[in-house]
Coordinates of N, CA, C and O in Angstrom, one line a residue:
X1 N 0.8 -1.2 0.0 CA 0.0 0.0 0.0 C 0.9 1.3 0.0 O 2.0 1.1 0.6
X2 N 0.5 2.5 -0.6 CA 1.3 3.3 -0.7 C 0.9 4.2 0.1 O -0.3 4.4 0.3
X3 N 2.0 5.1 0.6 CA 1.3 5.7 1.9 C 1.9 7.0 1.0 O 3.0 7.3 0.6
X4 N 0.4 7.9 1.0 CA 0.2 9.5 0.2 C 0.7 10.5 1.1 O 0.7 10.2 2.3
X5 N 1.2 11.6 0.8 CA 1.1 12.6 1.5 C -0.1 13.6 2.1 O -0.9 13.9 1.2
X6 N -0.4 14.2 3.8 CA -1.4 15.0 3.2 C -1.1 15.8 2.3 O 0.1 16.0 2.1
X7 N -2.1 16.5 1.5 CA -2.1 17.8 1.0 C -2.1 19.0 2.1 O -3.1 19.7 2.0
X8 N -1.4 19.3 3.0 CA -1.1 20.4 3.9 C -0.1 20.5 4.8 O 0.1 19.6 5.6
X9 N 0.5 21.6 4.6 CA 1.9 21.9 5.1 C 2.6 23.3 5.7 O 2.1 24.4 5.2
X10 N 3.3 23.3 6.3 CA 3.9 24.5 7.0 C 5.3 24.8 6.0 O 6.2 24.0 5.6
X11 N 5.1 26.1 6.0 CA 6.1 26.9 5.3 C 6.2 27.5 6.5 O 5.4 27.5 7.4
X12 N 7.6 28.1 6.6 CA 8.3 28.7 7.9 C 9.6 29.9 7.4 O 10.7 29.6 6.9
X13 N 9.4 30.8 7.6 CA 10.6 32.0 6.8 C 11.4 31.6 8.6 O 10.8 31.4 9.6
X14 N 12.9 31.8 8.2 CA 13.3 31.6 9.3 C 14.7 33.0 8.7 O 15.6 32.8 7.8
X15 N 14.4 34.4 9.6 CA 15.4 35.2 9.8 C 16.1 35.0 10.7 O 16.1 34.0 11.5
X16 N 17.0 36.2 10.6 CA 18.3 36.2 11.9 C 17.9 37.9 12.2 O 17.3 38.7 11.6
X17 N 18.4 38.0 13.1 CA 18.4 39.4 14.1 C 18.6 40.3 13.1 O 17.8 41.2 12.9
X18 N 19.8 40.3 12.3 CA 20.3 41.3 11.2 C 19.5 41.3 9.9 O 19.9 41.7 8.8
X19 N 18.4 40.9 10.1 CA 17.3 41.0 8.8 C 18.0 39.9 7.7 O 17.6 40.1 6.5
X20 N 18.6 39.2 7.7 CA 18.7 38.0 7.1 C 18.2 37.1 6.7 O 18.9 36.3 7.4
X21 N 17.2 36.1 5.7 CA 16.9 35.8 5.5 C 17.2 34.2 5.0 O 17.6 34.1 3.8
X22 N 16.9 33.0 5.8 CA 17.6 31.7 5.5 C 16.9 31.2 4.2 O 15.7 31.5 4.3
X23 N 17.2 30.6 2.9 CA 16.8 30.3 2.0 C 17.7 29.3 1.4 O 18.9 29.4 1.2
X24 N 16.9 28.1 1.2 CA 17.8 26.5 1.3 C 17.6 26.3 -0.5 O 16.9 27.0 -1.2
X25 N 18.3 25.4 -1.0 CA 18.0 25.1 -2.6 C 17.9 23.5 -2.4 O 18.6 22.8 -1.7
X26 N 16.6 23.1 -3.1 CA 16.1 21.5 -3.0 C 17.2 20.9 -3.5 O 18.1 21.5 -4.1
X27 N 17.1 19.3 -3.4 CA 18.3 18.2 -4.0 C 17.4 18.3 -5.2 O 17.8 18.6 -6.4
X28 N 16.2 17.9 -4.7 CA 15.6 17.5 -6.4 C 15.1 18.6 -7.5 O 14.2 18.4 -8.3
X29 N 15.8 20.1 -7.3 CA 15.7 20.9 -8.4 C 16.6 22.0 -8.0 O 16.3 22.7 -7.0
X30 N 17.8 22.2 -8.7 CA 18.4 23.2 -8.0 C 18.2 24.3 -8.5 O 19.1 25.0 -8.4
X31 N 17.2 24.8 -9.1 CA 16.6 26.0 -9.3 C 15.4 26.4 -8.5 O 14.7 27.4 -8.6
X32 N 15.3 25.4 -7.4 CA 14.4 25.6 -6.6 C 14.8 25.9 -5.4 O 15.2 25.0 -4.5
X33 N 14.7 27.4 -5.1 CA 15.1 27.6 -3.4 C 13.9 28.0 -2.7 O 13.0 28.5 -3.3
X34 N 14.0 27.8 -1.3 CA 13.0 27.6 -0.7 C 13.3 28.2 0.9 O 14.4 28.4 1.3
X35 N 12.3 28.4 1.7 CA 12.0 28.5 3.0 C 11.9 26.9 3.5 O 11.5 26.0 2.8
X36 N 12.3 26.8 4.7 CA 11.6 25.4 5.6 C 9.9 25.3 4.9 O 9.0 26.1 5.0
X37 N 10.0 23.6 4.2 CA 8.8 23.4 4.3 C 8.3 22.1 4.2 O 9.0 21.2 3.6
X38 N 7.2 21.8 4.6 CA 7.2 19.9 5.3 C 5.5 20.1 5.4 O 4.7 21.0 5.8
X39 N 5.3 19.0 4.7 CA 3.9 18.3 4.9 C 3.3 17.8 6.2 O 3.7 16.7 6.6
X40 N 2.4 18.5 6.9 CA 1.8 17.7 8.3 C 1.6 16.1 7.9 O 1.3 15.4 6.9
X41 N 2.0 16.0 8.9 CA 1.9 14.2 9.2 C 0.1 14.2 10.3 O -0.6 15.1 10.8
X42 N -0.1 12.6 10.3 CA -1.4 12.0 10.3 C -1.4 13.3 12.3 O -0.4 13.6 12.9
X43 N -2.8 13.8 12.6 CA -2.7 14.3 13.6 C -1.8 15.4 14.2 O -1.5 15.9 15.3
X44 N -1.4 15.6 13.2 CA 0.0 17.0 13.9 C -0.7 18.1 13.8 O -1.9 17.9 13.5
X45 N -0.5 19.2 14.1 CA -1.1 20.6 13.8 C -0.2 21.2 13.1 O 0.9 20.9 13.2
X46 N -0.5 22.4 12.2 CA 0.2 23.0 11.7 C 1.3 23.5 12.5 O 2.4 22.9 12.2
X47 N 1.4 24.1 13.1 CA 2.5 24.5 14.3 C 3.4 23.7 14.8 O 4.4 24.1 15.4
X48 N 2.9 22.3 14.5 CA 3.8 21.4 15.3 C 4.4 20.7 14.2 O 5.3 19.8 14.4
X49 N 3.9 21.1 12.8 CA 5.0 20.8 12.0 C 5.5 21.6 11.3 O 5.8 21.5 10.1
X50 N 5.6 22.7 12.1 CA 6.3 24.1 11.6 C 7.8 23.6 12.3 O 8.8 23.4 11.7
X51 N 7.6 23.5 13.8 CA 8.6 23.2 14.1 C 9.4 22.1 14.5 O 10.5 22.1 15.0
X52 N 8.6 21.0 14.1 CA 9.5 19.4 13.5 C 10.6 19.8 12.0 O 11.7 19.2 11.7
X53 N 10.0 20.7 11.5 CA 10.4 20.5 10.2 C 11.8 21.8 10.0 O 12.5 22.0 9.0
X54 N 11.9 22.3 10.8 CA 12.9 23.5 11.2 C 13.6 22.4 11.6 O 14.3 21.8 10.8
X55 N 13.5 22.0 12.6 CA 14.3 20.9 13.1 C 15.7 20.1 12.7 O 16.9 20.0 13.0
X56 N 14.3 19.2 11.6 CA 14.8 18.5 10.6 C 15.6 19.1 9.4 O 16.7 18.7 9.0
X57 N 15.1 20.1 9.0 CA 16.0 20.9 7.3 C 17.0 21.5 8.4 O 18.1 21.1 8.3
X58 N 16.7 22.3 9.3 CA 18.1 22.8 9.8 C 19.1 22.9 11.2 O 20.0 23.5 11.6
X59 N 18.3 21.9 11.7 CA 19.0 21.5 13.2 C 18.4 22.6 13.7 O 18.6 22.6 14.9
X60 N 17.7 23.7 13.4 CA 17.3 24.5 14.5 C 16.4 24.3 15.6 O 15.3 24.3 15.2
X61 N 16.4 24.1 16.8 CA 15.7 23.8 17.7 C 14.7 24.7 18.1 O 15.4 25.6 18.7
X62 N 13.3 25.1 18.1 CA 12.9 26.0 18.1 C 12.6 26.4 20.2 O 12.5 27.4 20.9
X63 N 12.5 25.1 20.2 CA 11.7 25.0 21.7 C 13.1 25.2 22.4 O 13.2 26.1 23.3
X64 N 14.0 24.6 22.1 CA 15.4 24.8 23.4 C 15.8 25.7 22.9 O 16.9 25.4 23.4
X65 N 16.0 26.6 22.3 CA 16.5 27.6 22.3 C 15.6 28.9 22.6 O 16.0 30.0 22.5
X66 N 14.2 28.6 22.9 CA 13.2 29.5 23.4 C 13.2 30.8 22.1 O 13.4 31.9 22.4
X67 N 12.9 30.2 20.8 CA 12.4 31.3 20.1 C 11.5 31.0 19.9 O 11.1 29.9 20.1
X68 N 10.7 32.1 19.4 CA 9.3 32.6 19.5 C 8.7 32.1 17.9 O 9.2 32.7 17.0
X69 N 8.0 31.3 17.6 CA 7.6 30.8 16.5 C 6.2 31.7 16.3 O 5.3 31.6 17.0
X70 N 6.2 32.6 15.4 CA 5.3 33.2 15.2 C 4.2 32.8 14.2 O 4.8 32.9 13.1
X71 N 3.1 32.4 14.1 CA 1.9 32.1 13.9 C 1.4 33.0 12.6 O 0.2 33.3 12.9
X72 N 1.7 33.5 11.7 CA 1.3 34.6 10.5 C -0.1 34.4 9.9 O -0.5 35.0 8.9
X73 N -0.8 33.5 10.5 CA -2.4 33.3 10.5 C -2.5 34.0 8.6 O -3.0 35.0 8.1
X74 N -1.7 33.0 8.3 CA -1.8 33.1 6.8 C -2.1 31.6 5.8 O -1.2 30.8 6.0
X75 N -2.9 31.3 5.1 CA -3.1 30.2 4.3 C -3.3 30.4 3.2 O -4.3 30.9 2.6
X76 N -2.0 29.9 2.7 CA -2.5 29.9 1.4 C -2.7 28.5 0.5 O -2.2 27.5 0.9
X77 N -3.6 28.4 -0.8 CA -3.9 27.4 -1.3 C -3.1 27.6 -3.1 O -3.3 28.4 -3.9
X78 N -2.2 26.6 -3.1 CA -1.8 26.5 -4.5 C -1.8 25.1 -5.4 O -1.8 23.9 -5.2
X79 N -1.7 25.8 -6.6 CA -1.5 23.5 -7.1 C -0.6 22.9 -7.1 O 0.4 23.4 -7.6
X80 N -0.6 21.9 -6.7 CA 1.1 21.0 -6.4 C 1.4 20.5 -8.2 O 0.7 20.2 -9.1
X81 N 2.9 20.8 -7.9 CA 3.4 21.2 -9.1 C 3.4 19.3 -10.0 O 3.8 18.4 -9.3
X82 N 3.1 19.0 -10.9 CA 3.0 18.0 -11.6 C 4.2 16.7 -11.3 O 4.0 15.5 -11.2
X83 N 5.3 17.4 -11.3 CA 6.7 16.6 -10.6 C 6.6 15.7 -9.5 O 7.1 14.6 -9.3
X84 N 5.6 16.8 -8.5 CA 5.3 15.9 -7.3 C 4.0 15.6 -7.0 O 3.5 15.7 -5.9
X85 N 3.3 15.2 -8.2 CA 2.0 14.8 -7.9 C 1.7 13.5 -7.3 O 0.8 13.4 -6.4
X86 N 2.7 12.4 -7.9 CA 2.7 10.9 -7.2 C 2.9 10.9 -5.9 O 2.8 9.8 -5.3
X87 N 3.3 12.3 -4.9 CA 3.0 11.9 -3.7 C 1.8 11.8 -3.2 O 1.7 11.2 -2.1
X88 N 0.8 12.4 -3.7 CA -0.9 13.2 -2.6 C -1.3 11.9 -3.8 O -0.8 11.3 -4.8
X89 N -2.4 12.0 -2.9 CA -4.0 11.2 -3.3 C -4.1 10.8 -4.5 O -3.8 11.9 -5.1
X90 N -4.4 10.2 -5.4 CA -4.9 10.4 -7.0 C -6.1 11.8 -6.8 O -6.9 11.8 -5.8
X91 N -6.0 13.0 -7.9 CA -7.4 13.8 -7.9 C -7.2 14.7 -6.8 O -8.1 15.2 -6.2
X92 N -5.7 15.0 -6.4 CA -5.4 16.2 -5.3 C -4.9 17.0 -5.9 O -3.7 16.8 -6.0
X93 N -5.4 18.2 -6.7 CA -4.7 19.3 -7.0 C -4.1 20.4 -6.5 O -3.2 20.9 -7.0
X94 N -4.7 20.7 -5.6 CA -3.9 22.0 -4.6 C -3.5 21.5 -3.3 O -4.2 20.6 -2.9
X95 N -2.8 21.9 -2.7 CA -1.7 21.5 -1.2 C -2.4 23.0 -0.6 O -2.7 24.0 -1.3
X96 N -2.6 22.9 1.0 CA -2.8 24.4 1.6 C -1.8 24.3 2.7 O -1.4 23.3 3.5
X97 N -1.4 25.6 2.5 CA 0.0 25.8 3.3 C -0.5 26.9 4.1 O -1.3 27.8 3.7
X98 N 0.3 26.7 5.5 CA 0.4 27.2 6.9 C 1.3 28.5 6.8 O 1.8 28.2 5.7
X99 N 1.8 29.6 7.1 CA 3.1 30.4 7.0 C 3.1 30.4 8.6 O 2.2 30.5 9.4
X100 N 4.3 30.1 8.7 CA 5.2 31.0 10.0 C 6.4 31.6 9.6 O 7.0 31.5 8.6
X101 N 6.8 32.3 10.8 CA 7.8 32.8 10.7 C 8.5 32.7 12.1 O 8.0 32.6 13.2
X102 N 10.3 32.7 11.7 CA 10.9 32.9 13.6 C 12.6 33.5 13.1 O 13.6 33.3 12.3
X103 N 12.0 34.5 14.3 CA 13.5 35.1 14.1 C 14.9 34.2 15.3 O 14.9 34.1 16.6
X104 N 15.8 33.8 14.3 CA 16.8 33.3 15.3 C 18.0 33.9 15.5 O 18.1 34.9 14.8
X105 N 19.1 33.8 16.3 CA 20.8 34.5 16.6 C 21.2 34.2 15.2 O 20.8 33.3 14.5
X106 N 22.5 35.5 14.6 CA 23.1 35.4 13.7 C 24.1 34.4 13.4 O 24.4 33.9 12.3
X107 N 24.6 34.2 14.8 CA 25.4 32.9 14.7 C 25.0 31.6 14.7 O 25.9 30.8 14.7
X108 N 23.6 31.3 14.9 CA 22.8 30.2 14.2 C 23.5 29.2 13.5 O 23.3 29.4 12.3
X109 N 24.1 28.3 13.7 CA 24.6 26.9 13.4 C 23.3 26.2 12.4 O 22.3 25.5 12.7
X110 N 23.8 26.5 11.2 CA 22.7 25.2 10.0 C 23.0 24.3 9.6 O 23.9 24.5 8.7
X111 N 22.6 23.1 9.6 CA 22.9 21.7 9.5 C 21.7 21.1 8.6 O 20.6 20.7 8.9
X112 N 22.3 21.3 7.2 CA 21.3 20.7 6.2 C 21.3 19.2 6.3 O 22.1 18.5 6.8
X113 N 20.0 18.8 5.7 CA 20.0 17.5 6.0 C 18.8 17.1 4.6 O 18.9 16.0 4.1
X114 N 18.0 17.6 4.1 CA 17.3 17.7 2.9 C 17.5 18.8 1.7 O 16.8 18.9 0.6
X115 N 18.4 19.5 2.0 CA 19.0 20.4 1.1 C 20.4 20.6 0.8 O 21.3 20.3 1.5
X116 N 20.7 21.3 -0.7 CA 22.1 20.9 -1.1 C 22.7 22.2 -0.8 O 23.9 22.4 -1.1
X117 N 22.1 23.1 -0.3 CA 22.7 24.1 -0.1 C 22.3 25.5 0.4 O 21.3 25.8 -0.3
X118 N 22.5 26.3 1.2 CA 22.0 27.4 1.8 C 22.6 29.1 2.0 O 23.8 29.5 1.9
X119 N 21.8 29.8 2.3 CA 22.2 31.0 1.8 C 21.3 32.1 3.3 O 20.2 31.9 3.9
X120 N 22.2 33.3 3.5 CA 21.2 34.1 4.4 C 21.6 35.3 3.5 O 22.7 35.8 3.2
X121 N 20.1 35.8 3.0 CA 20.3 36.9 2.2 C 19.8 38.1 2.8 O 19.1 37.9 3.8
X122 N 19.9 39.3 2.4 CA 18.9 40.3 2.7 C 17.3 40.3 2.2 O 17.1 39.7 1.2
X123 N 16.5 40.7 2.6 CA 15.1 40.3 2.4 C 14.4 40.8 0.9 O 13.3 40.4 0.3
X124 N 15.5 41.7 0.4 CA 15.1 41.9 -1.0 C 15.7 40.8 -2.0 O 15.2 40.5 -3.1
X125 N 16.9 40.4 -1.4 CA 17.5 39.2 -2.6 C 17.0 37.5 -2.3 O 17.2 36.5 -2.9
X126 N 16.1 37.8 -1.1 CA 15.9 36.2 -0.6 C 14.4 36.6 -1.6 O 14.1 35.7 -2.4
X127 N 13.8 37.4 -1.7 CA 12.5 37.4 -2.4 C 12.8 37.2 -3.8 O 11.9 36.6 -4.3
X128 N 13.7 37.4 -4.6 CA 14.0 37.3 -5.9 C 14.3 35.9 -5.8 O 13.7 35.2 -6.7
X129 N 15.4 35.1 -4.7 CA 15.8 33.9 -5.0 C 14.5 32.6 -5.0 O 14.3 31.8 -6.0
X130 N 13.6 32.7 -3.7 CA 12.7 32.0 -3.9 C 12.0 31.5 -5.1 O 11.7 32.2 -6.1
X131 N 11.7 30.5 -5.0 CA 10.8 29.8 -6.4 C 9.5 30.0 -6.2 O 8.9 30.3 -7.2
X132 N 8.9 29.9 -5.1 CA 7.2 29.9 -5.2 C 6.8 31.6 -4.3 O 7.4 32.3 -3.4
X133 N 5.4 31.8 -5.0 CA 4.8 33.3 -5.0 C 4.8 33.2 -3.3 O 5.5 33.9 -2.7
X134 N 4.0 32.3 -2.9 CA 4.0 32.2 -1.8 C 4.8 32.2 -0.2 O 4.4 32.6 0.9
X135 N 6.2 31.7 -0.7 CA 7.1 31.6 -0.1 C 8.0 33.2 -0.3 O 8.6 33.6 0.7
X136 N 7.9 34.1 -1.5 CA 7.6 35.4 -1.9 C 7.2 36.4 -1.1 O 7.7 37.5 -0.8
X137 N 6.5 36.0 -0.9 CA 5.1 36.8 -0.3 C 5.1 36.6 1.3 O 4.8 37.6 2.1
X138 N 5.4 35.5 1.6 CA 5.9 35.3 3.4 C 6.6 36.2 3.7 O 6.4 36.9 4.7
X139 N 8.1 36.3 2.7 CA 9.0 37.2 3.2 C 8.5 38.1 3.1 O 8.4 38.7 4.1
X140 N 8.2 38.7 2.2 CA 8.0 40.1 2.3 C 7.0 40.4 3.5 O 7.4 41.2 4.3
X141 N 5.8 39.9 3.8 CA 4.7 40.5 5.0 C 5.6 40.4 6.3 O 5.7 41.2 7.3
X142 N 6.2 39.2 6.0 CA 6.4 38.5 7.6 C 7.8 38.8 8.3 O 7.9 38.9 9.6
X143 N 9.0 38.9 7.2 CA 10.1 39.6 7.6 C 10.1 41.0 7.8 O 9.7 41.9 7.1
X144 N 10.7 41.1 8.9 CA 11.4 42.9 9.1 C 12.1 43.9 8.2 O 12.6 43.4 7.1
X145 N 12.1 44.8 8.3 CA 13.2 45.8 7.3 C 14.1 45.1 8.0 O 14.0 44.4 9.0
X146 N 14.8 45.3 7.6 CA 17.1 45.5 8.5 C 16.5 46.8 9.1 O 15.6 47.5 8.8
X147 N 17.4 46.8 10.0 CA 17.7 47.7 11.4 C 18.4 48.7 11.3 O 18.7 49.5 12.2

């Protein structure tokens, strides 16, 4: 039996104090960079795989190190792109995604583990680099100016 993904997931912009902006590039498209982002598992809540999935892409601990996971009471709905359709349901066309955001220390230790590569940009070059509108669009509402 093949076990589907849900269609729903947390996207997570994860800055640094100096308006930085963390932005990872996928294994399976390197034209594809991205924010933290992970499909809820059976029972999780959005929130709680906001920060399983920080975790996991970047060793960041959200809970021991006591940052503040901010909640951007934003959802958005788009269509999962054709490449990764064989994970969801047969007849699943759009995925609805969670936004958070958290600001962490500059000297923040990142330990990729599903990505080939990472980057902290300023919040005008991390909006260009991203691939999806939405992950776009996080940064810009949800990150700060620079200081």
């Amino acid at each position: 039996m093949t076990k589907y993904r849900i269609p729903k997931s947390a996207l997570t912009v994860i800055y640094n104090r100096s308006g930085q902006v963390l932005v990872m590039q996928r294994n399976d498209d390197p034209e594809f960079w991205q924010s933290v982002t992970g499909t809820l598992e059976i029972s999780e809540l959005p929130i709680q795989t906001a920060i399983r999935e920080v975790l996991e892409e970047t060793g960041i601990d959200i809970i021991k190190h006591n940052y503040q996971l901010h909640d951007c009471e934003k959802v958005n709905q788009y269509p999962i792109r054709s490449m990764w359709q064989h994970r969801y349901p047969p007849n699943t066309p759009f995925n609805t995604e969670y936004v958070f955001a958290v600001e962490v220390a500059n000297e923040h230790k990142i330990e990729l583990t599903e990505h080939s590569a990472f980057l902290w940009l300023d919040k005008k070059q991390a909006m260009r680099k991203v691939w999806s509108d939405s992950n776009r669009e996080a940064i810009e509402l949800f990150v700060p100016n620079a200081k």
